[in-house]
């Protein structure tokens, strides 16, 4: 069983923390892109590395022993702090902003840069699979029942270019603990990768 | 068609670049972990952010317009510079070091920290799918024929904890342009997630 126990924050405190940590995280994403594309000389790299290490020491001066896990406001709103795909405080996350358009339909427009590359100038296929897993998981839990991925089948239609992309996910059928969804990622020329998945409410979470 | 044209580097120059950029990238990964776990106050965050922006400016003083794409040494060795899963110069990559144990079998032991979280203290399911896609792609191209993911089916056996993990991938059948593989990720208690996939040599790469 997963540990969902956690502190809650007032909406105001959550907003304050977001205004502090979101710009920090965005600056780290810029640094990651620069790291992946830099062709600077060894002295410049050494100077950058020293600054990075200093920044890390500052951040670690007060840090959690483990991770943030799931955090909510006192109003019950989920705070996507450090989720690897949508986390506002997680530099690994592109991040996606997932729009919960309807109970059975979500979408996200996002951009993937150099740090998400697989084939030259194209997104890593695994990154695309990660994003499809995430948007399917969001739509599969959007009726108030938290469901986790059971299986996901991904079909690569053609290579997905880096740059602006759109992901969509729909629920096509719900049967008790299970929800069946379809999703895709598209560029401005159409769909590049499709997925279907079964999402399941874990036994320990069934009332 | 993907652009595979590229410069090559002597093994010595590749090693020199690796010795400069690998420690830089590792320092950025530490910073990412610190960012995802920091609970420092706003002034400390602001000071860290200023250092990060300074480091980014240094790195961007000479950088590629796009990405590194695929790079090879003059000896034909692939340099995994910025691949999103194994890139030595890509902070998004954990990175995995994939051991090409046999033509039809590869494995990797790696560790996932706070930046790869989905459920509390567990790896994001999509991150696991990304890793399985990658190790399958490596083993499917390990006989000298570059194959890309056609389809991949992933089954989540149980949540994958953060920490030390092992991935394995095997080819079970090869039919011309296609290779069929199976893979899994395991923690010290056994398999947490399984995958099977079909990997295909693109038409434009067939001689």
Short mmCIF file of N, CA, C and O in Angstrom, two decimals, chain A residues 2-3 20-21 23-24 27-28 30-40 44-45 47-49 51-52 54-56 58-60 62-69 82-85 89-90 92 114-115 117 119-122 124-126 130 133-134 148-156, chain B residues 2-3 20-21 23-24 27-28 30-40 44-45 47-49 51-52 54-56 58-60 62-69 82-85 89-90 92 114-115 117 119-122 124-126 130 133-134 148-156:
data_model
loop_
_atom_site.label_atom_id
_atom_site.label_comp_id
_atom_site.label_asym_id
_atom_site.label_seq_id
_atom_site.Cartn_x
_atom_site.Cartn_y
_atom_site.Cartn_z
N UNK A 2 0.43 2.22 -0.73
CA UNK A 2 1.18 3.47 -0.82
C UNK A 2 0.80 4.37 0.34
O UNK A 2 -0.33 4.38 0.80
N UNK A 3 1.76 5.15 0.78
CA UNK A 3 1.54 6.06 1.90
C UNK A 3 1.00 7.38 1.39
O UNK A 3 1.72 8.18 0.81
N UNK A 20 7.43 30.87 -5.12
CA UNK A 20 8.86 30.80 -4.80
C UNK A 20 9.54 29.70 -5.63
O UNK A 20 10.61 29.91 -6.21
N UNK A 21 8.91 28.51 -5.67
CA UNK A 21 9.59 27.35 -6.22
C UNK A 21 9.41 27.17 -7.73
O UNK A 21 10.25 26.55 -8.38
N UNK A 23 9.51 29.47 -10.22
CA UNK A 23 10.59 30.13 -10.99
C UNK A 23 11.95 29.46 -10.79
O UNK A 23 12.75 29.38 -11.73
N UNK A 24 12.22 28.98 -9.57
CA UNK A 24 13.47 28.24 -9.34
C UNK A 24 13.54 27.03 -10.27
O UNK A 24 14.55 26.81 -10.96
N UNK A 27 14.20 27.83 -13.77
CA UNK A 27 15.61 28.19 -14.01
C UNK A 27 16.48 26.93 -14.12
O UNK A 27 17.44 26.90 -14.89
N UNK A 28 16.12 25.89 -13.37
CA UNK A 28 16.87 24.63 -13.47
C UNK A 28 16.61 23.97 -14.83
O UNK A 28 17.51 23.40 -15.45
N UNK A 30 16.03 25.51 -17.61
CA UNK A 30 16.87 26.25 -18.57
C UNK A 30 18.31 25.77 -18.50
O UNK A 30 18.98 25.60 -19.52
N UNK A 31 18.77 25.56 -17.26
CA UNK A 31 20.14 25.06 -17.06
C UNK A 31 20.32 23.68 -17.70
O UNK A 31 21.36 23.39 -18.30
N UNK A 32 19.29 22.82 -17.56
CA UNK A 32 19.36 21.48 -18.14
C UNK A 32 19.47 21.57 -19.66
O UNK A 32 20.26 20.84 -20.28
N UNK A 33 18.68 22.43 -20.26
CA UNK A 33 18.74 22.61 -21.71
C UNK A 33 20.13 23.11 -22.10
O UNK A 33 20.73 22.63 -23.07
N UNK A 34 20.65 24.08 -21.34
CA UNK A 34 21.99 24.63 -21.64
C UNK A 34 23.06 23.55 -21.48
O UNK A 34 24.00 23.48 -22.29
N UNK A 35 22.91 22.69 -20.47
CA UNK A 35 23.88 21.61 -20.26
C UNK A 35 23.88 20.65 -21.44
O UNK A 35 24.93 20.21 -21.90
N UNK A 36 22.68 20.34 -21.94
CA UNK A 36 22.56 19.38 -23.04
C UNK A 36 23.06 19.95 -24.36
O UNK A 36 23.31 19.21 -25.30
N UNK A 37 23.20 21.27 -24.46
CA UNK A 37 23.57 21.87 -25.75
C UNK A 37 24.88 22.64 -25.70
O UNK A 37 25.36 23.13 -26.73
N UNK A 38 25.49 22.75 -24.51
CA UNK A 38 26.69 23.59 -24.39
C UNK A 38 27.88 23.00 -25.13
O UNK A 38 28.09 21.79 -25.16
N UNK A 39 28.65 23.88 -25.71
CA UNK A 39 29.91 23.50 -26.36
C UNK A 39 31.03 24.42 -25.82
O UNK A 39 32.01 24.70 -26.51
N UNK A 40 30.83 24.87 -24.58
CA UNK A 40 31.79 25.81 -23.98
C UNK A 40 33.10 25.09 -23.62
O UNK A 40 33.15 23.86 -23.56
N UNK A 44 35.22 27.40 -18.69
CA UNK A 44 33.85 27.91 -18.53
C UNK A 44 32.97 26.86 -17.84
O UNK A 44 32.18 27.18 -16.95
N UNK A 45 33.13 25.61 -18.26
CA UNK A 45 32.35 24.52 -17.65
C UNK A 45 32.67 24.41 -16.17
O UNK A 45 31.78 24.24 -15.33
N UNK A 47 33.69 26.75 -14.15
CA UNK A 47 33.09 27.88 -13.42
C UNK A 47 31.58 27.66 -13.24
O UNK A 47 31.02 27.93 -12.16
N UNK A 48 30.93 27.16 -14.28
CA UNK A 48 29.49 26.88 -14.18
C UNK A 48 29.23 25.81 -13.14
O UNK A 48 28.32 25.93 -12.30
N UNK A 49 30.06 24.77 -13.15
CA UNK A 49 29.88 23.65 -12.21
C UNK A 49 30.00 24.14 -10.77
O UNK A 49 29.23 23.72 -9.89
N UNK A 51 29.28 27.10 -9.60
CA UNK A 51 28.06 27.83 -9.25
C UNK A 51 26.90 26.86 -8.99
O UNK A 51 26.08 27.07 -8.08
N UNK A 52 26.82 25.84 -9.82
CA UNK A 52 25.75 24.84 -9.65
C UNK A 52 25.89 24.17 -8.28
O UNK A 52 24.90 23.99 -7.56
N UNK A 54 27.27 25.34 -5.63
CA UNK A 54 26.92 26.30 -4.59
C UNK A 54 25.40 26.40 -4.44
O UNK A 54 24.86 26.41 -3.32
N UNK A 55 24.71 26.46 -5.58
CA UNK A 55 23.24 26.52 -5.55
C UNK A 55 22.65 25.27 -4.90
O UNK A 55 21.71 25.35 -4.09
N UNK A 56 23.22 24.12 -5.23
CA UNK A 56 22.74 22.87 -4.65
C UNK A 56 22.90 22.89 -3.13
O UNK A 56 21.98 22.49 -2.39
N UNK A 58 22.94 25.46 -1.17
CA UNK A 58 21.91 26.37 -0.62
C UNK A 58 20.56 25.65 -0.50
O UNK A 58 19.88 25.72 0.52
N UNK A 59 20.17 24.96 -1.57
CA UNK A 59 18.87 24.29 -1.57
C UNK A 59 18.83 23.16 -0.54
O UNK A 59 17.80 22.91 0.08
N UNK A 60 19.96 22.49 -0.37
CA UNK A 60 20.00 21.36 0.56
C UNK A 60 20.14 21.82 2.01
O UNK A 60 20.07 20.99 2.93
N UNK A 62 18.09 23.18 3.76
CA UNK A 62 16.86 22.70 4.41
C UNK A 62 16.09 21.90 3.37
O UNK A 62 15.55 22.46 2.41
N UNK A 63 16.05 20.61 3.55
CA UNK A 63 15.38 19.77 2.54
C UNK A 63 14.69 18.59 3.20
O UNK A 63 14.99 18.22 4.33
N UNK A 64 13.76 18.00 2.47
CA UNK A 64 13.08 16.80 2.95
C UNK A 64 14.04 15.63 2.93
O UNK A 64 14.93 15.56 2.08
N UNK A 65 13.82 14.71 3.86
CA UNK A 65 14.66 13.51 3.86
C UNK A 65 14.37 12.68 2.62
O UNK A 65 15.28 12.15 1.99
N UNK A 66 13.09 12.58 2.26
CA UNK A 66 12.73 11.76 1.09
C UNK A 66 12.15 12.64 -0.01
O UNK A 66 12.85 13.43 -0.62
N UNK A 67 10.87 12.54 -0.25
CA UNK A 67 10.23 13.28 -1.35
C UNK A 67 8.99 13.96 -0.80
O UNK A 67 8.55 13.70 0.32
N UNK A 68 8.37 14.80 -1.62
CA UNK A 68 7.15 15.47 -1.22
C UNK A 68 5.95 14.53 -1.24
O UNK A 68 4.96 14.76 -0.55
N UNK A 69 6.02 13.49 -2.06
CA UNK A 69 4.86 12.61 -2.18
C UNK A 69 3.65 13.39 -2.67
O UNK A 69 3.77 14.29 -3.48
N UNK A 82 6.03 17.41 -7.16
CA UNK A 82 7.23 16.81 -7.73
C UNK A 82 6.96 15.61 -8.63
O UNK A 82 7.86 14.84 -8.91
N UNK A 83 5.75 15.46 -9.11
CA UNK A 83 5.48 14.42 -10.10
C UNK A 83 6.40 14.59 -11.31
O UNK A 83 6.63 15.69 -11.80
N UNK A 84 6.94 13.46 -11.80
CA UNK A 84 7.96 13.50 -12.86
C UNK A 84 7.46 14.03 -14.20
O UNK A 84 8.27 14.34 -15.08
N UNK A 85 6.15 14.13 -14.38
CA UNK A 85 5.62 14.64 -15.66
C UNK A 85 4.99 16.02 -15.51
O UNK A 85 5.12 16.86 -16.40
N UNK A 89 7.60 21.64 -9.10
CA UNK A 89 8.86 21.75 -8.38
C UNK A 89 9.82 20.65 -8.79
O UNK A 89 10.76 20.35 -8.07
N UNK A 90 9.57 20.03 -9.95
CA UNK A 90 10.43 18.94 -10.42
C UNK A 90 11.01 19.28 -11.79
O UNK A 90 10.29 19.30 -12.79
N UNK A 92 12.72 17.58 -13.84
CA UNK A 92 12.58 16.52 -14.85
C UNK A 92 11.29 16.70 -15.65
O UNK A 92 11.24 16.40 -16.85
N UNK A 114 15.78 19.91 -26.11
CA UNK A 114 16.93 19.04 -26.34
C UNK A 114 17.07 17.94 -25.29
O UNK A 114 17.54 16.84 -25.60
N UNK A 115 16.64 18.20 -24.06
CA UNK A 115 16.85 17.24 -22.98
C UNK A 115 15.94 16.01 -23.10
O UNK A 115 16.12 15.04 -22.36
N UNK A 117 15.54 14.33 -26.04
CA UNK A 117 15.86 13.76 -27.34
C UNK A 117 16.15 12.26 -27.27
O UNK A 117 16.73 11.75 -26.32
N UNK A 119 16.12 9.87 -31.04
CA UNK A 119 16.70 10.03 -32.37
C UNK A 119 16.98 11.52 -32.63
O UNK A 119 16.34 12.38 -32.02
N UNK A 120 17.92 11.82 -33.54
CA UNK A 120 18.29 13.22 -33.77
C UNK A 120 17.09 14.14 -34.01
O UNK A 120 16.27 13.87 -34.89
N UNK A 121 17.00 15.20 -33.22
CA UNK A 121 15.94 16.20 -33.34
C UNK A 121 14.53 15.66 -33.11
O UNK A 121 13.54 16.32 -33.44
N UNK A 122 14.44 14.48 -32.55
CA UNK A 122 13.14 13.88 -32.25
C UNK A 122 13.07 13.47 -30.78
O UNK A 122 14.10 13.20 -30.15
N UNK A 124 12.57 11.21 -27.57
CA UNK A 124 12.79 9.80 -27.23
C UNK A 124 11.43 9.11 -27.18
O UNK A 124 10.50 9.64 -26.56
N UNK A 125 11.33 7.94 -27.82
CA UNK A 125 10.06 7.22 -27.82
C UNK A 125 9.58 6.92 -26.41
O UNK A 125 8.37 6.95 -26.13
N UNK A 126 10.51 6.67 -25.51
CA UNK A 126 10.15 6.39 -24.13
C UNK A 126 9.57 7.61 -23.42
O UNK A 126 8.69 7.48 -22.56
N UNK A 130 5.97 7.82 -21.68
CA UNK A 130 5.80 8.37 -20.33
C UNK A 130 4.65 9.38 -20.30
O UNK A 130 3.80 9.35 -19.40
N UNK A 133 1.28 7.63 -20.76
CA UNK A 133 0.91 6.99 -19.49
C UNK A 133 0.33 8.01 -18.53
O UNK A 133 -0.68 7.77 -17.87
N UNK A 134 0.96 9.17 -18.48
CA UNK A 134 0.50 10.18 -17.51
C UNK A 134 -0.88 10.75 -17.86
O UNK A 134 -1.75 10.84 -16.99
N UNK A 148 -4.71 3.46 -11.15
CA UNK A 148 -3.32 3.39 -11.60
C UNK A 148 -3.25 2.55 -12.87
O UNK A 148 -4.11 1.72 -13.14
N UNK A 149 -2.16 2.76 -13.61
CA UNK A 149 -2.00 2.02 -14.85
C UNK A 149 -1.94 0.52 -14.57
O UNK A 149 -1.16 0.08 -13.72
N UNK A 150 -2.78 -0.24 -15.27
CA UNK A 150 -2.69 -1.70 -15.24
C UNK A 150 -1.84 -2.17 -16.40
O UNK A 150 -0.78 -2.78 -16.24
N UNK A 151 -2.31 -1.84 -17.61
CA UNK A 151 -1.52 -2.09 -18.82
C UNK A 151 -1.63 -0.89 -19.73
O UNK A 151 -2.62 -0.14 -19.70
N UNK A 152 -0.61 -0.69 -20.53
CA UNK A 152 -0.65 0.35 -21.55
C UNK A 152 0.05 -0.18 -22.80
O UNK A 152 1.13 -0.77 -22.71
N UNK A 153 -0.63 -0.04 -23.94
CA UNK A 153 -0.09 -0.48 -25.23
C UNK A 153 0.16 0.74 -26.09
O UNK A 153 -0.76 1.53 -26.32
N UNK A 154 1.38 0.89 -26.54
CA UNK A 154 1.77 2.09 -27.28
C UNK A 154 2.18 1.72 -28.70
O UNK A 154 2.95 0.77 -28.90
N UNK A 155 1.63 2.46 -29.67
CA UNK A 155 1.97 2.22 -31.07
C UNK A 155 2.63 3.47 -31.64
O UNK A 155 2.06 4.56 -31.61
N UNK A 156 3.85 3.30 -32.17
CA UNK A 156 4.60 4.41 -32.71
C UNK A 156 4.25 4.55 -34.20
O UNK A 156 4.62 3.70 -35.01
N UNK B 2 15.25 10.42 -40.72
CA UNK B 2 16.01 11.12 -39.69
C UNK B 2 17.38 11.50 -40.22
O UNK B 2 17.96 10.79 -41.02
N UNK B 3 17.87 12.60 -39.72
CA UNK B 3 19.19 13.09 -40.14
C UNK B 3 20.27 12.47 -39.28
O UNK B 3 20.46 12.83 -38.14
N UNK B 20 35.07 16.36 -19.26
CA UNK B 20 34.64 17.73 -18.95
C UNK B 20 33.15 17.77 -18.65
O UNK B 20 32.70 18.37 -17.67
N UNK B 21 32.35 17.13 -19.51
CA UNK B 21 30.89 17.32 -19.45
C UNK B 21 30.17 16.35 -18.52
O UNK B 21 29.09 16.66 -18.02
N UNK B 23 31.05 15.28 -15.41
CA UNK B 23 30.91 15.84 -14.03
C UNK B 23 29.96 17.04 -13.98
O UNK B 23 29.23 17.20 -13.01
N UNK B 24 29.97 17.87 -15.02
CA UNK B 24 29.01 18.98 -15.07
C UNK B 24 27.59 18.44 -15.00
O UNK B 24 26.77 18.91 -14.20
N UNK B 27 26.58 17.20 -11.72
CA UNK B 27 26.29 18.29 -10.77
C UNK B 27 24.89 18.85 -11.00
O UNK B 27 24.21 19.26 -10.06
N UNK B 28 24.44 18.87 -12.25
CA UNK B 28 23.08 19.34 -12.54
C UNK B 28 22.05 18.34 -12.01
O UNK B 28 21.01 18.73 -11.48
N UNK B 30 22.40 16.50 -9.37
CA UNK B 30 22.34 16.76 -7.93
C UNK B 30 21.46 17.98 -7.64
O UNK B 30 20.67 17.99 -6.70
N UNK B 31 21.63 19.00 -8.47
CA UNK B 31 20.82 20.21 -8.31
C UNK B 31 19.34 19.91 -8.52
O UNK B 31 18.48 20.44 -7.80
N UNK B 32 19.03 19.05 -9.49
CA UNK B 32 17.63 18.69 -9.75
C UNK B 32 17.04 17.98 -8.55
O UNK B 32 15.90 18.25 -8.14
N UNK B 33 17.79 17.06 -7.97
CA UNK B 33 17.32 16.36 -6.78
C UNK B 33 17.10 17.36 -5.64
O UNK B 33 16.08 17.30 -4.93
N UNK B 34 18.04 18.28 -5.47
CA UNK B 34 17.92 19.29 -4.41
C UNK B 34 16.70 20.18 -4.65
O UNK B 34 16.00 20.55 -3.71
N UNK B 35 16.47 20.53 -5.91
CA UNK B 35 15.31 21.37 -6.25
C UNK B 35 14.01 20.65 -5.90
O UNK B 35 13.07 21.25 -5.36
N UNK B 36 13.95 19.36 -6.19
CA UNK B 36 12.73 18.59 -5.94
C UNK B 36 12.49 18.35 -4.45
O UNK B 36 11.38 18.01 -4.06
N UNK B 37 13.51 18.53 -3.61
CA UNK B 37 13.36 18.20 -2.19
C UNK B 37 13.57 19.39 -1.27
O UNK B 37 13.40 19.29 -0.05
N UNK B 38 13.94 20.55 -1.84
CA UNK B 38 14.29 21.69 -0.99
C UNK B 38 13.07 22.25 -0.26
O UNK B 38 11.97 22.31 -0.80
N UNK B 39 13.31 22.65 0.96
CA UNK B 39 12.30 23.34 1.76
C UNK B 39 12.90 24.64 2.31
O UNK B 39 12.49 25.13 3.37
N UNK B 40 13.87 25.18 1.58
CA UNK B 40 14.57 26.39 2.03
C UNK B 40 13.66 27.62 1.91
O UNK B 40 12.64 27.59 1.23
N UNK B 44 16.92 32.21 0.39
CA UNK B 44 17.88 31.19 -0.02
C UNK B 44 17.60 30.73 -1.45
O UNK B 44 18.51 30.56 -2.26
N UNK B 45 16.31 30.55 -1.75
CA UNK B 45 15.91 30.13 -3.09
C UNK B 45 16.33 31.19 -4.12
O UNK B 45 16.84 30.86 -5.20
N UNK B 47 18.78 33.30 -3.92
CA UNK B 47 20.24 33.28 -4.11
C UNK B 47 20.66 32.10 -4.97
O UNK B 47 21.53 32.22 -5.85
N UNK B 48 20.02 30.95 -4.75
CA UNK B 48 20.33 29.77 -5.57
C UNK B 48 19.95 30.02 -7.03
O UNK B 48 20.71 29.71 -7.95
N UNK B 49 18.78 30.62 -7.23
CA UNK B 49 18.30 30.88 -8.59
C UNK B 49 19.27 31.79 -9.34
O UNK B 49 19.54 31.58 -10.52
N UNK B 51 22.49 32.05 -8.91
CA UNK B 51 23.67 31.27 -9.30
C UNK B 51 23.37 30.35 -10.49
O UNK B 51 24.20 30.17 -11.38
N UNK B 52 22.18 29.76 -10.47
CA UNK B 52 21.78 28.87 -11.56
C UNK B 52 21.72 29.65 -12.87
O UNK B 52 22.20 29.19 -13.92
N UNK B 54 23.34 32.34 -13.62
CA UNK B 54 24.71 32.68 -14.02
C UNK B 54 25.37 31.48 -14.70
O UNK B 54 26.03 31.62 -15.76
N UNK B 55 25.19 30.30 -14.12
CA UNK B 55 25.77 29.08 -14.72
C UNK B 55 25.19 28.84 -16.11
O UNK B 55 25.92 28.48 -17.05
N UNK B 56 23.88 29.04 -16.25
CA UNK B 56 23.23 28.85 -17.56
C UNK B 56 23.83 29.79 -18.60
O UNK B 56 24.12 29.39 -19.73
N UNK B 58 26.81 31.07 -18.64
CA UNK B 58 28.15 30.58 -19.00
C UNK B 58 28.05 29.46 -20.02
O UNK B 58 28.78 29.45 -21.03
N UNK B 59 27.16 28.50 -19.76
CA UNK B 59 27.05 27.34 -20.66
C UNK B 59 26.54 27.76 -22.03
O UNK B 59 26.94 27.22 -23.06
N UNK B 60 25.65 28.75 -22.04
CA UNK B 60 25.08 29.19 -23.31
C UNK B 60 26.02 30.12 -24.09
O UNK B 60 25.73 30.48 -25.23
N UNK B 62 28.60 29.43 -25.49
CA UNK B 62 28.89 28.72 -26.74
C UNK B 62 28.06 27.45 -26.73
O UNK B 62 28.33 26.53 -25.93
N UNK B 63 27.06 27.40 -27.56
CA UNK B 63 26.18 26.23 -27.55
C UNK B 63 25.69 25.90 -28.96
O UNK B 63 25.74 26.74 -29.86
N UNK B 64 25.21 24.68 -29.11
CA UNK B 64 24.63 24.25 -30.39
C UNK B 64 23.31 24.97 -30.61
O UNK B 64 22.58 25.27 -29.66
N UNK B 65 22.99 25.20 -31.87
CA UNK B 65 21.69 25.81 -32.17
C UNK B 65 20.58 24.83 -31.82
O UNK B 65 19.55 25.22 -31.26
N UNK B 66 20.78 23.55 -32.15
CA UNK B 66 19.73 22.55 -31.85
C UNK B 66 20.22 21.55 -30.81
O UNK B 66 20.37 21.89 -29.65
N UNK B 67 20.48 20.35 -31.24
CA UNK B 67 20.87 19.30 -30.30
C UNK B 67 22.10 18.58 -30.85
O UNK B 67 22.50 18.79 -31.99
N UNK B 68 22.67 17.69 -30.03
CA UNK B 68 23.83 16.93 -30.49
C UNK B 68 23.45 15.83 -31.47
O UNK B 68 24.28 15.40 -32.26
N UNK B 69 22.22 15.36 -31.39
CA UNK B 69 21.82 14.25 -32.25
C UNK B 69 22.69 13.04 -31.99
O UNK B 69 23.07 12.78 -30.85
N UNK B 82 23.38 12.99 -25.53
CA UNK B 82 22.22 13.65 -24.93
C UNK B 82 20.93 12.85 -25.02
O UNK B 82 19.85 13.39 -24.87
N UNK B 83 21.02 11.57 -25.25
CA UNK B 83 19.83 10.72 -25.20
C UNK B 83 19.14 10.86 -23.84
O UNK B 83 19.80 10.88 -22.80
N UNK B 84 17.80 10.96 -23.86
CA UNK B 84 17.03 11.26 -22.64
C UNK B 84 17.11 10.16 -21.58
O UNK B 84 16.73 10.39 -20.43
N UNK B 85 17.57 8.97 -21.94
CA UNK B 85 17.65 7.89 -20.95
C UNK B 85 19.10 7.56 -20.57
O UNK B 85 19.39 7.28 -19.42
N UNK B 89 25.58 13.63 -21.22
CA UNK B 89 25.54 15.09 -21.16
C UNK B 89 24.11 15.58 -21.05
O UNK B 89 23.83 16.73 -21.36
N UNK B 90 23.20 14.70 -20.62
CA UNK B 90 21.79 15.08 -20.49
C UNK B 90 21.30 14.86 -19.06
O UNK B 90 21.16 13.72 -18.62
N UNK B 92 18.43 15.06 -17.75
CA UNK B 92 17.16 14.32 -17.64
C UNK B 92 17.42 12.83 -17.50
O UNK B 92 16.70 12.13 -16.80
N UNK B 114 14.24 11.28 -6.21
CA UNK B 114 13.01 12.05 -6.03
C UNK B 114 12.47 12.64 -7.33
O UNK B 114 11.25 12.79 -7.49
N UNK B 115 13.35 12.97 -8.26
CA UNK B 115 12.92 13.64 -9.49
C UNK B 115 12.15 12.71 -10.43
O UNK B 115 11.58 13.16 -11.43
N UNK B 117 9.64 10.66 -9.34
CA UNK B 117 8.50 10.19 -8.55
C UNK B 117 7.18 10.35 -9.29
O UNK B 117 6.95 11.31 -10.01
N UNK B 119 3.61 8.11 -7.81
CA UNK B 119 3.00 7.91 -6.49
C UNK B 119 4.05 8.13 -5.39
O UNK B 119 5.25 7.97 -5.66
N UNK B 120 3.61 8.45 -4.17
CA UNK B 120 4.57 8.76 -3.10
C UNK B 120 5.65 7.69 -2.94
O UNK B 120 5.34 6.51 -2.79
N UNK B 121 6.91 8.13 -2.99
CA UNK B 121 8.07 7.25 -2.81
C UNK B 121 8.19 6.14 -3.86
O UNK B 121 8.94 5.18 -3.66
N UNK B 122 7.44 6.27 -4.94
CA UNK B 122 7.51 5.28 -6.02
C UNK B 122 7.79 5.98 -7.35
O UNK B 122 7.45 7.15 -7.53
N UNK B 124 7.40 7.09 -11.12
CA UNK B 124 6.28 7.34 -12.03
C UNK B 124 6.20 6.17 -13.01
O UNK B 124 7.21 5.75 -13.56
N UNK B 125 4.99 5.65 -13.20
CA UNK B 125 4.82 4.53 -14.12
C UNK B 125 5.33 4.85 -15.52
O UNK B 125 5.87 3.99 -16.21
N UNK B 126 5.16 6.09 -15.92
CA UNK B 126 5.63 6.51 -17.24
C UNK B 126 7.14 6.50 -17.35
O UNK B 126 7.70 6.20 -18.42
N UNK B 130 9.29 4.41 -20.01
CA UNK B 130 10.37 5.03 -20.78
C UNK B 130 11.63 4.17 -20.74
O UNK B 130 12.27 3.92 -21.78
N UNK B 133 11.13 0.95 -22.75
CA UNK B 133 11.24 1.27 -24.17
C UNK B 133 12.71 1.37 -24.57
O UNK B 133 13.12 0.86 -25.61
N UNK B 134 13.49 2.01 -23.72
CA UNK B 134 14.90 2.23 -24.09
C UNK B 134 15.71 0.93 -24.11
O UNK B 134 16.43 0.66 -25.07
N UNK B 148 13.70 0.70 -34.51
CA UNK B 148 12.97 1.62 -33.65
C UNK B 148 11.71 0.94 -33.13
O UNK B 148 11.21 0.00 -33.74
N UNK B 149 11.20 1.46 -32.03
CA UNK B 149 10.00 0.88 -31.44
C UNK B 149 8.84 0.96 -32.42
O UNK B 149 8.55 2.02 -32.96
N UNK B 150 8.19 -0.18 -32.67
CA UNK B 150 6.95 -0.21 -33.43
C UNK B 150 5.77 -0.15 -32.46
O UNK B 150 4.96 0.77 -32.48
N UNK B 151 5.72 -1.17 -31.61
CA UNK B 151 4.73 -1.17 -30.54
C UNK B 151 5.41 -1.66 -29.26
O UNK B 151 6.37 -2.42 -29.30
N UNK B 152 4.88 -1.21 -28.14
CA UNK B 152 5.35 -1.71 -26.85
C UNK B 152 4.13 -1.83 -25.93
O UNK B 152 3.30 -0.92 -25.85
N UNK B 153 4.02 -3.01 -25.29
CA UNK B 153 2.92 -3.26 -24.36
C UNK B 153 3.51 -3.43 -22.96
O UNK B 153 4.39 -4.26 -22.75
N UNK B 154 3.02 -2.62 -22.04
CA UNK B 154 3.59 -2.59 -20.70
C UNK B 154 2.56 -3.03 -19.68
O UNK B 154 1.41 -2.58 -19.71
N UNK B 155 2.95 -3.94 -18.81
CA UNK B 155 2.05 -4.43 -17.74
C UNK B 155 2.64 -4.08 -16.39
O UNK B 155 3.78 -4.46 -16.07
N UNK B 156 1.87 -3.35 -15.60
CA UNK B 156 2.33 -2.92 -14.28
C UNK B 156 1.95 -3.99 -13.26
O UNK B 156 0.76 -4.20 -12.98
#
